[in-house]
XYZ file of N, CA and C in Angstrom:
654
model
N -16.469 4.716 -14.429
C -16.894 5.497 -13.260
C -16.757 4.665 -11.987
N -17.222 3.370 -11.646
C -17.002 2.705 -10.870
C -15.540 2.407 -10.667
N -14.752 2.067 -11.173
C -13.514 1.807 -11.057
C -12.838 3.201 -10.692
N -12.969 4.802 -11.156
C -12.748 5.369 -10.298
C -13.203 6.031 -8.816
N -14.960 5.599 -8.367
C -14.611 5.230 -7.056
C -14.281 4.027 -6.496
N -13.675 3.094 -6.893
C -13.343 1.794 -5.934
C -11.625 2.269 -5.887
N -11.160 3.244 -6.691
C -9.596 3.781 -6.597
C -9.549 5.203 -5.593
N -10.823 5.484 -5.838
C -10.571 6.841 -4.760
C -11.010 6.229 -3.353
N -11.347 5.618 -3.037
C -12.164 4.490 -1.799
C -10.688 4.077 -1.449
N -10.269 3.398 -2.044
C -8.681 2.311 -1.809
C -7.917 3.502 -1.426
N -7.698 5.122 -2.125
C -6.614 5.596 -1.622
C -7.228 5.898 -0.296
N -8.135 6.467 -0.299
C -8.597 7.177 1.625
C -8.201 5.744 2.599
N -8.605 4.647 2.070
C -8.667 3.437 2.826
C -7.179 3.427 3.279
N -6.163 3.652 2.187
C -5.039 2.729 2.352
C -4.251 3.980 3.386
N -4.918 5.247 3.240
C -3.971 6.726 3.856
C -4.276 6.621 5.264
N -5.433 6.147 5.153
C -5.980 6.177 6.876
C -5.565 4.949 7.280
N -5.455 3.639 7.275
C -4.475 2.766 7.764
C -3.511 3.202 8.116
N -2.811 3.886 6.997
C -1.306 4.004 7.443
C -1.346 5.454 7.994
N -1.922 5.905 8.265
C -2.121 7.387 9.623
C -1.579 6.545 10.664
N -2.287 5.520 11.063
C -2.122 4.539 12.131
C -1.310 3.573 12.574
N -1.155 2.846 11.253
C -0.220 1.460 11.427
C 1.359 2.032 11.393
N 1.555 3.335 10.506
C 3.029 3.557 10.070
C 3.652 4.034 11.548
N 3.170 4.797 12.269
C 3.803 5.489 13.407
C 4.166 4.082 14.663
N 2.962 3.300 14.433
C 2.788 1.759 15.604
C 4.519 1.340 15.237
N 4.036 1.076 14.216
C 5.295 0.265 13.370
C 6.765 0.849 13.582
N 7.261 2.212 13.348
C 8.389 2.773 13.008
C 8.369 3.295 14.682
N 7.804 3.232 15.633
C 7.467 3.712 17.435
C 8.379 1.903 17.916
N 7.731 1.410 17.502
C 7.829 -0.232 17.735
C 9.463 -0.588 17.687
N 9.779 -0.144 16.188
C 11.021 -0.547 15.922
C 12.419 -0.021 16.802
N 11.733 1.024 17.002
C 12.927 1.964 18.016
C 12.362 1.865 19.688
N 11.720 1.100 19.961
C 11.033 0.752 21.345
C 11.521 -0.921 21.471
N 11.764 -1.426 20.737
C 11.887 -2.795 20.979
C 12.147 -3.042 22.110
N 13.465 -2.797 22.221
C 14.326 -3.425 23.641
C 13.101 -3.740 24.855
N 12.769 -1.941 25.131
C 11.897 -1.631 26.321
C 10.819 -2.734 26.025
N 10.661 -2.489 25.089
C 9.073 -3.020 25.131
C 8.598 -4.642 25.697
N 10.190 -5.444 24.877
C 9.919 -6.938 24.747
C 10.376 -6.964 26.719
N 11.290 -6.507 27.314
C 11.257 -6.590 28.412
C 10.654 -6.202 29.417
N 9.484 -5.308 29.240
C 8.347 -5.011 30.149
C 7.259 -6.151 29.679
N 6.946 -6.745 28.536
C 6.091 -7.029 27.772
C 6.077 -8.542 28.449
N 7.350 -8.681 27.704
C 7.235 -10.445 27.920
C 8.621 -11.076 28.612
N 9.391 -10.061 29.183
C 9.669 -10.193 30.092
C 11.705 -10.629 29.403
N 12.468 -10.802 30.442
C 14.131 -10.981 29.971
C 14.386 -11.977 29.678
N 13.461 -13.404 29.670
C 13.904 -14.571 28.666
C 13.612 -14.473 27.574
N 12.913 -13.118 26.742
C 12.621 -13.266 25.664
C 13.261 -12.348 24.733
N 14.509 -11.900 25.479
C 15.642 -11.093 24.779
C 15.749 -11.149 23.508
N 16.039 -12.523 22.824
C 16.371 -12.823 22.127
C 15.739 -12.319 20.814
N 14.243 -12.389 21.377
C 13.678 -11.832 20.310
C 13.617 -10.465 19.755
N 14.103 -9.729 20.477
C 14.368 -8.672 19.968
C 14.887 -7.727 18.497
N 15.748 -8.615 17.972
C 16.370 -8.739 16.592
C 15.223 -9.387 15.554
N 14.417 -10.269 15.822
C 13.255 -10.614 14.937
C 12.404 -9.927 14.920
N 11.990 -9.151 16.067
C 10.668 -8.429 15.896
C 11.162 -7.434 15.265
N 12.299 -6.639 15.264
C 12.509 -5.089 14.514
C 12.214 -5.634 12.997
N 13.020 -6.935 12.805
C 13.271 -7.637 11.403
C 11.874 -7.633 10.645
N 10.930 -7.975 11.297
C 9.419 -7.816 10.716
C 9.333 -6.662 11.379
N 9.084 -5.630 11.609
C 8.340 -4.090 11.854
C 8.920 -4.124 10.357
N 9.716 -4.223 10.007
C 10.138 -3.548 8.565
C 9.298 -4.270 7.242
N 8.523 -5.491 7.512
C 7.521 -6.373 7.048
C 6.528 -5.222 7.186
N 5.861 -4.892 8.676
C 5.025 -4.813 8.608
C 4.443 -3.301 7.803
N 4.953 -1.962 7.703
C 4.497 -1.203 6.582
C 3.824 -2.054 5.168
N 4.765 -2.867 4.313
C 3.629 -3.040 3.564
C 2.827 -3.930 3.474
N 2.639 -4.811 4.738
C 1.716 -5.911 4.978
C 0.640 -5.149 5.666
N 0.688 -4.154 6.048
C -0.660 -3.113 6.574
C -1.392 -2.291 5.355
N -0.821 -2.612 4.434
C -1.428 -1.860 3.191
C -1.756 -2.907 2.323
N -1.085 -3.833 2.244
C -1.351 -4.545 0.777
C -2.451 -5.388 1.406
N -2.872 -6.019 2.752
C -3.971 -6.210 2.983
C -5.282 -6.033 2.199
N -5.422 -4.982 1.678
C -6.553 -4.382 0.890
C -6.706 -4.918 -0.817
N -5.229 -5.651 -1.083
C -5.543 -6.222 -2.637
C -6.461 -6.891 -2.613
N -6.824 -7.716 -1.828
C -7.868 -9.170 -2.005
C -9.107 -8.237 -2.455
N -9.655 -7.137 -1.910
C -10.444 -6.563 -2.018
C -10.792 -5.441 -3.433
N -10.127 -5.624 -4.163
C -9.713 -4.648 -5.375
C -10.303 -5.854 -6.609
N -9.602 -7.411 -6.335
C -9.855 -8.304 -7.120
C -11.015 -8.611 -7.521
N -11.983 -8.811 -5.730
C -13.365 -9.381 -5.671
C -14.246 -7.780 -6.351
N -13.829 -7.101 -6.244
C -14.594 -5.888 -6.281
C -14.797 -5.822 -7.625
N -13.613 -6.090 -8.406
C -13.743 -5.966 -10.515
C -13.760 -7.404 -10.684
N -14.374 -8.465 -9.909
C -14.679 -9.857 -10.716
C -13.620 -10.157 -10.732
N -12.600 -10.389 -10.183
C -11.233 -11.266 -10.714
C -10.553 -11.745 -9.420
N -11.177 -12.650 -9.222
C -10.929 -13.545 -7.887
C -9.623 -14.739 -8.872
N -9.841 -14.800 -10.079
C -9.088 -15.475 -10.839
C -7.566 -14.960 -10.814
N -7.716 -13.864 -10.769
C -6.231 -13.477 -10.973
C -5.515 -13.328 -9.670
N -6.251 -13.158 -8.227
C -5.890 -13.530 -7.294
C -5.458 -14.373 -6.882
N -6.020 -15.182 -7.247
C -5.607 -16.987 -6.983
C -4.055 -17.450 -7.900
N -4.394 -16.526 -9.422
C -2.544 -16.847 -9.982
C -1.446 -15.733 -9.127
N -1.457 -14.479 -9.100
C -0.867 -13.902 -8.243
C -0.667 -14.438 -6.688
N -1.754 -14.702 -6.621
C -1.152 -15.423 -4.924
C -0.352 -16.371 -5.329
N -0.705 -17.390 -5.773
C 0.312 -18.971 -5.704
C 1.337 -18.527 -6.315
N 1.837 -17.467 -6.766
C 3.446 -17.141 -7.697
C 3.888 -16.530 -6.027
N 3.541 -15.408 -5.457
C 3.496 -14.987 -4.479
C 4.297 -15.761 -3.001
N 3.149 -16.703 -2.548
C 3.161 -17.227 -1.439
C 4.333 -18.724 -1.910
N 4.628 -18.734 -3.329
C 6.032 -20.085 -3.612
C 6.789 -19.059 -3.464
N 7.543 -17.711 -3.690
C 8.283 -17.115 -2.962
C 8.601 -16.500 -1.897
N 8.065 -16.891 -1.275
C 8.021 -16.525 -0.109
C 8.144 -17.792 0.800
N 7.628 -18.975 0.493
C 8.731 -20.288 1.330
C 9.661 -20.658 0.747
N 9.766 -20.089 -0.431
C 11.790 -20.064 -0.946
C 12.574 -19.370 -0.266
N 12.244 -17.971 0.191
C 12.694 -16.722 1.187
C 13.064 -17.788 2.483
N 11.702 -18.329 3.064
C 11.805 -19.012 4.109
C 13.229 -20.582 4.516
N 12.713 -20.867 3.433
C 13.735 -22.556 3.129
C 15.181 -21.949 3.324
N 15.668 -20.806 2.808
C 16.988 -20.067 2.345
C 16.924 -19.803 3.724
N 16.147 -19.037 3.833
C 16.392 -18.268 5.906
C 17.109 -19.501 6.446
N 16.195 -20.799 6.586
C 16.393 -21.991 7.439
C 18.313 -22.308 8.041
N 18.983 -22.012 7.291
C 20.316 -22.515 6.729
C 21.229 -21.285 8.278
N 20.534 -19.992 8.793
C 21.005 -19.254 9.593
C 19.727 -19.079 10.610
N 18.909 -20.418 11.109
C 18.540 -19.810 12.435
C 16.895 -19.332 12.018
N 16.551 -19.004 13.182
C 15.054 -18.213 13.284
C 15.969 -17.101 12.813
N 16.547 -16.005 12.985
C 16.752 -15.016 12.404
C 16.584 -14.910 10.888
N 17.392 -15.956 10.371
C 17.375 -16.339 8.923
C 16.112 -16.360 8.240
N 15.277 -17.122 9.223
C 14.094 -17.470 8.245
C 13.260 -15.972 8.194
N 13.209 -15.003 9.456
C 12.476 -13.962 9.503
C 12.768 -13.116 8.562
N 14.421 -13.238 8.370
C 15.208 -12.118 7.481
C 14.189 -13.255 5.813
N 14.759 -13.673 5.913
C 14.067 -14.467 4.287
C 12.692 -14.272 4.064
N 11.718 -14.403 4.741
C 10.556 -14.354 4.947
C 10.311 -12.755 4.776
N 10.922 -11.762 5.108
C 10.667 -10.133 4.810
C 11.350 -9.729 3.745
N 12.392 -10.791 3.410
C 12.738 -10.016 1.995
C 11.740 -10.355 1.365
N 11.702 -11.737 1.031
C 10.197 -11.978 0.270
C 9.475 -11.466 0.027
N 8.762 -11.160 1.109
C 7.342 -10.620 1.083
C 7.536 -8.817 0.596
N 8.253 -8.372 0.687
C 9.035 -6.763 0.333
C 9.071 -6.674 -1.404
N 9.817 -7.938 -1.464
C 10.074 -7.809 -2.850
C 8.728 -8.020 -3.727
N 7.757 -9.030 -2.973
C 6.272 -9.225 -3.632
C 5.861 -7.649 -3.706
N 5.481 -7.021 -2.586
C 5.110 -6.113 -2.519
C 4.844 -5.281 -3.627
N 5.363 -5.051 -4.506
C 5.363 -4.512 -6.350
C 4.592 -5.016 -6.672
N 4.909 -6.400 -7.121
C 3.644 -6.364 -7.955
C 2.483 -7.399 -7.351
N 2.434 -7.635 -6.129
C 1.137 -8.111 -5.915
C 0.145 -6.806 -5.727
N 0.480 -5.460 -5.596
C 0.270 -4.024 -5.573
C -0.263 -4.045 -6.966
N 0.772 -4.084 -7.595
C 0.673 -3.278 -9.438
C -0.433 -4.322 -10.150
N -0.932 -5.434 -9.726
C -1.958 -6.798 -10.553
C -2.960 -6.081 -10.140
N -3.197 -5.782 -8.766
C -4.768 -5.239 -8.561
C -4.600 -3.556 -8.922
N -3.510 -2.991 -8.965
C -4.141 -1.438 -9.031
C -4.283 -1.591 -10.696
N -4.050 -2.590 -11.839
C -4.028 -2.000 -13.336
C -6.286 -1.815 -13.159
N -6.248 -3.031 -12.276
C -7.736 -3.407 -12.230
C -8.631 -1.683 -12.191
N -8.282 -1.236 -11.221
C -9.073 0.259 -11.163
C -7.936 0.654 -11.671
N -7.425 1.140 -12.464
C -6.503 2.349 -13.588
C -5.603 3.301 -12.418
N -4.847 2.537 -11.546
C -3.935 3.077 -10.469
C -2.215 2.653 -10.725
N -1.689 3.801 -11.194
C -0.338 3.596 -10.968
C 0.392 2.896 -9.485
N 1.288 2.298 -9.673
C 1.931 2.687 -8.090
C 2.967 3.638 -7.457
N 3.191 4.142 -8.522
C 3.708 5.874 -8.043
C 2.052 6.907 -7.391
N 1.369 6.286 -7.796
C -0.154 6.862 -7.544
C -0.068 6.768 -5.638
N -0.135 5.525 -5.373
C 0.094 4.708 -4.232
C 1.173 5.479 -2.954
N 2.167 5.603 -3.783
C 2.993 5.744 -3.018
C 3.144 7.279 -2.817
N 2.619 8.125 -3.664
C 2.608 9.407 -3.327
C 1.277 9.777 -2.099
N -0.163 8.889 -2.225
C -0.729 8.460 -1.378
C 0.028 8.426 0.203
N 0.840 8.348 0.178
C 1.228 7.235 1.459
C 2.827 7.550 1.821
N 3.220 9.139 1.577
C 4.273 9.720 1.321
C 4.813 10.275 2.772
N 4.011 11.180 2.685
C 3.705 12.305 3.721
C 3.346 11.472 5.047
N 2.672 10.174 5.248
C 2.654 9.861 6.196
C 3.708 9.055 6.753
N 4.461 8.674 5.877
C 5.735 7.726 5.811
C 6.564 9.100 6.366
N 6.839 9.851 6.149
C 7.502 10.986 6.186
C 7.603 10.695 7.807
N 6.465 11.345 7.966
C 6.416 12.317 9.336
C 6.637 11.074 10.472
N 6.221 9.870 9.984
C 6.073 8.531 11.145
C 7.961 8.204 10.739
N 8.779 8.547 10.256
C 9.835 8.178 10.543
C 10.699 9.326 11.515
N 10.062 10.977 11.251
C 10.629 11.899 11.563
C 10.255 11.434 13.124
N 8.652 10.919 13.533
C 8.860 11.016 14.943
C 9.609 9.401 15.418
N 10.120 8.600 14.487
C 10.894 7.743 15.252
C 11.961 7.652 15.246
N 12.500 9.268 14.803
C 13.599 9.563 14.872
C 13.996 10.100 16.341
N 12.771 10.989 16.564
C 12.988 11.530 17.630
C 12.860 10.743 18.992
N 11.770 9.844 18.864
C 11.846 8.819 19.964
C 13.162 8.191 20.195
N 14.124 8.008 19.203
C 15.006 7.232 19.569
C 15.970 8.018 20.037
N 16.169 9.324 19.189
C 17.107 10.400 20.298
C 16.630 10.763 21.937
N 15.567 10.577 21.687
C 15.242 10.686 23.335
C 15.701 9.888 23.990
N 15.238 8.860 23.561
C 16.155 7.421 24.451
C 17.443 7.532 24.633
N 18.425 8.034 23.982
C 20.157 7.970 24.035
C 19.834 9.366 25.312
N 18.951 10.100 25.448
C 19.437 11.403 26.116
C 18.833 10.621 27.472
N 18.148 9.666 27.764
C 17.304 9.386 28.790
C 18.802 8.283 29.902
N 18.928 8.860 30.757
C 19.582 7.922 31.815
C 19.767 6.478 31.519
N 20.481 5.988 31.149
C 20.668 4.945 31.222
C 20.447 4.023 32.579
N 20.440 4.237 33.466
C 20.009 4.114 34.886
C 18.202 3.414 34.771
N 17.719 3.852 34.189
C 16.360 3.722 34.143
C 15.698 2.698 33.937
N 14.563 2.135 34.447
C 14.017 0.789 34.529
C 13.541 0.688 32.626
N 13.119 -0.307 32.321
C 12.390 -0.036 31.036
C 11.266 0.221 31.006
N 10.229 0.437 32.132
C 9.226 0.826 31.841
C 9.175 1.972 31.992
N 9.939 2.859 32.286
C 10.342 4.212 32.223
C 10.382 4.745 31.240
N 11.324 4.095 30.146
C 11.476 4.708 29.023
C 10.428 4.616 27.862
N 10.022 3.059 28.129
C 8.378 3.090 27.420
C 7.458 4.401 28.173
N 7.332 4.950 29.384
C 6.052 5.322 30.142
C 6.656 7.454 29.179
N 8.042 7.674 29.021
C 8.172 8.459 28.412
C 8.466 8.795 27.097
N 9.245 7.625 26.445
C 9.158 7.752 24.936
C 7.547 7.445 24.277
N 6.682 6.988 24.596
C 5.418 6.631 23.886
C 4.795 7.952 24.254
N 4.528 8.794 25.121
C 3.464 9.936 25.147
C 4.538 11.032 24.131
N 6.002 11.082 24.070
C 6.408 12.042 23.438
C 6.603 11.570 21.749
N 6.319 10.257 21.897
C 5.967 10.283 20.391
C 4.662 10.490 20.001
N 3.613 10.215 20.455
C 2.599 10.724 19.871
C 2.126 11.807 20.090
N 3.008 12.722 21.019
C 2.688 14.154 20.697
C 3.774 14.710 19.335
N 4.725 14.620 19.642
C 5.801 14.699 18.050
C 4.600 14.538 16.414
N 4.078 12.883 16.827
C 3.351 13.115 15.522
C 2.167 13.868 15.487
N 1.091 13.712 16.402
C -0.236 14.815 16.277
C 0.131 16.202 15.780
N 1.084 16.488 16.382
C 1.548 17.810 16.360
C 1.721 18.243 14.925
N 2.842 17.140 14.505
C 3.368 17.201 12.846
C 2.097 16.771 11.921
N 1.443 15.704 12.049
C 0.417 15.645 10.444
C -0.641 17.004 10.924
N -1.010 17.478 12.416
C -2.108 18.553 12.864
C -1.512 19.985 11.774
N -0.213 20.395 12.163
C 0.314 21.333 11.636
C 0.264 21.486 10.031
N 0.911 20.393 9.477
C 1.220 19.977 7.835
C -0.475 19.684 7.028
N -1.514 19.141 8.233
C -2.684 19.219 7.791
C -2.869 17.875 6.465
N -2.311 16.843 6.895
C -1.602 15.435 6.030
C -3.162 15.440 5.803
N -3.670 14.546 4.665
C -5.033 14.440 4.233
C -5.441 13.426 4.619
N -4.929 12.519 5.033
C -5.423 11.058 5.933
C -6.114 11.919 7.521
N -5.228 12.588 7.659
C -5.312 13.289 9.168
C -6.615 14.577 9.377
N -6.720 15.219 7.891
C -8.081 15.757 7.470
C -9.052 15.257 7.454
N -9.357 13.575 6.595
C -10.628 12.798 6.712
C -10.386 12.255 8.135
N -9.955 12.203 8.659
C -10.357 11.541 9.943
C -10.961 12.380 10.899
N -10.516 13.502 10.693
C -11.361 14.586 11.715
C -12.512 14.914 10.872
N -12.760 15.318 9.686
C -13.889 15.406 9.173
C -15.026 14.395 9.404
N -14.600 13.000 9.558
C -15.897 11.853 9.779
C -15.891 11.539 11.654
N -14.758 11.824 12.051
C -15.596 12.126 13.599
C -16.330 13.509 13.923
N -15.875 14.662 12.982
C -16.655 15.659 13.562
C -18.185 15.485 13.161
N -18.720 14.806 11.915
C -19.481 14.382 11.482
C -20.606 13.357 12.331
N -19.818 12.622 12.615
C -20.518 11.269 13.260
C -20.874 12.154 14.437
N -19.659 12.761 15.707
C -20.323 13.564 16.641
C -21.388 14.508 16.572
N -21.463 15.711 15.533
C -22.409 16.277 15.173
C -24.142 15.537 14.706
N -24.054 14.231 14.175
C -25.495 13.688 14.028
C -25.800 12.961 15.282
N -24.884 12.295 16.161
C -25.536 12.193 17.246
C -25.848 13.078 17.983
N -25.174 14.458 18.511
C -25.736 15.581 18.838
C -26.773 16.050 18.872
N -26.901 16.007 17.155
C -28.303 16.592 16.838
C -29.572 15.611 16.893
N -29.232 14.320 17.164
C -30.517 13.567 17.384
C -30.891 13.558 18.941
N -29.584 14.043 19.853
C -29.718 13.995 21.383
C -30.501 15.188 21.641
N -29.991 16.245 21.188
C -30.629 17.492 21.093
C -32.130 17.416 20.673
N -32.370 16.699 19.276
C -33.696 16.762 18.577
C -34.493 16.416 19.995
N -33.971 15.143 20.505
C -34.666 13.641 21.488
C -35.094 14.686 22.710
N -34.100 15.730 23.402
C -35.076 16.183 24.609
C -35.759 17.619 24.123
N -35.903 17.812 22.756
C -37.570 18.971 22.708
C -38.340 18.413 22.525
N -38.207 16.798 22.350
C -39.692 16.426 21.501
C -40.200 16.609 23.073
């Protein structure tokens, strides 16, 4: 019984992250240019090609975050500690290999790595609560979906947008029309990450209400 709520807990946990992090992330990747040159300005061009290189890191480093917490939760801080150290030695092998082509290299090495962990540092903690990772990933489907559909569209906007245009232009109009693209899409489709989240603010608003309300009859 416990182990299936610490699995129904992990999926709401991991759906509502990625309500959030997936759209940042896949908005990010197709914003780069603008962004790094309003941001931090035209000596830092360069970076441009590394940061997209990790946005593609970052989807499942916004989710798998939550293993550490699956381990301590069923007593097995032990198996954390062997999964990590198999883990984190591939991943400065990824790195050492990058070295040979550049900071690019190492970023590119460093995300395959960590991509390819992604399985089964996932699959060690979900056997713990009785979670497939087809379980996971059907979890985390629909929001993947719709956060690529609107960074699809952000980026067609950009090819239709003047080239003429400063970059903070195209940030000041591709960012409000992507997050209307997505509200619009999980509001409509009614995504279940996008259900609990309005259910626990309408919630939370409603008991303060009613204690503001209670507070001026007394």
């Amino acid at each position: 019984e416990d182990k299936q709520r610490v699995k129904e807990l992990y999926l709401k946990i991991t759906r509502t992250i990625a309500l959030i992090t997936f759209p940042l992330i896949f908005g990010l990747f197709v914003t780069v240019k603008p962004f790094v040159m309003v941001v931090f300005g035209q000596k830092w061009i360069a970076m441009i090609p590394i940061l997209q290189i990790l946005c593609l890191l970052g989807i499942p480093q916004s989710i798998g975050t939550l293993n550490g917490n699956i381990y301590l939760s069923q007593g097995r801080a032990d198996l954390q500690f062997k999964v990590s150290l198999f883990l984190k030695a591939s991943v400065i092998l990824g790195i050492v290999i990058g070295l040979h082509w550049g900071v690019i290299g190492v970023a590119i090495g460093y995300t395959i790595a960590s991509i390819i962990n992604f399985y089964p540092s996932i699959s060690y903690a979900e056997r713990l609560i009785n979670m497939s990772f087809s379980e996971l990933m059907r979890n985390l489907s629909g929001i993947f979906v719709f956060a690529s559909m609107m960074a699809a569209a952000v980026w067609a906007l950009g090819l239709l947008l003047p080239y003429t245009w400063p970059h903070w232009a195209y940030l000041a109009t591709q960012i409000p029309f992507g997050i209307i693209v997505y509200l619009i899409s999980v509001h409509v489709f009614k995504l279940k990450a996008y259900v609990d989240i309005k259910k626990f603010l309408y919630e939370q608003w409603h008991v303060r209400f009613t204690k503001t309300v209670g507070g001026l009859t007394v």
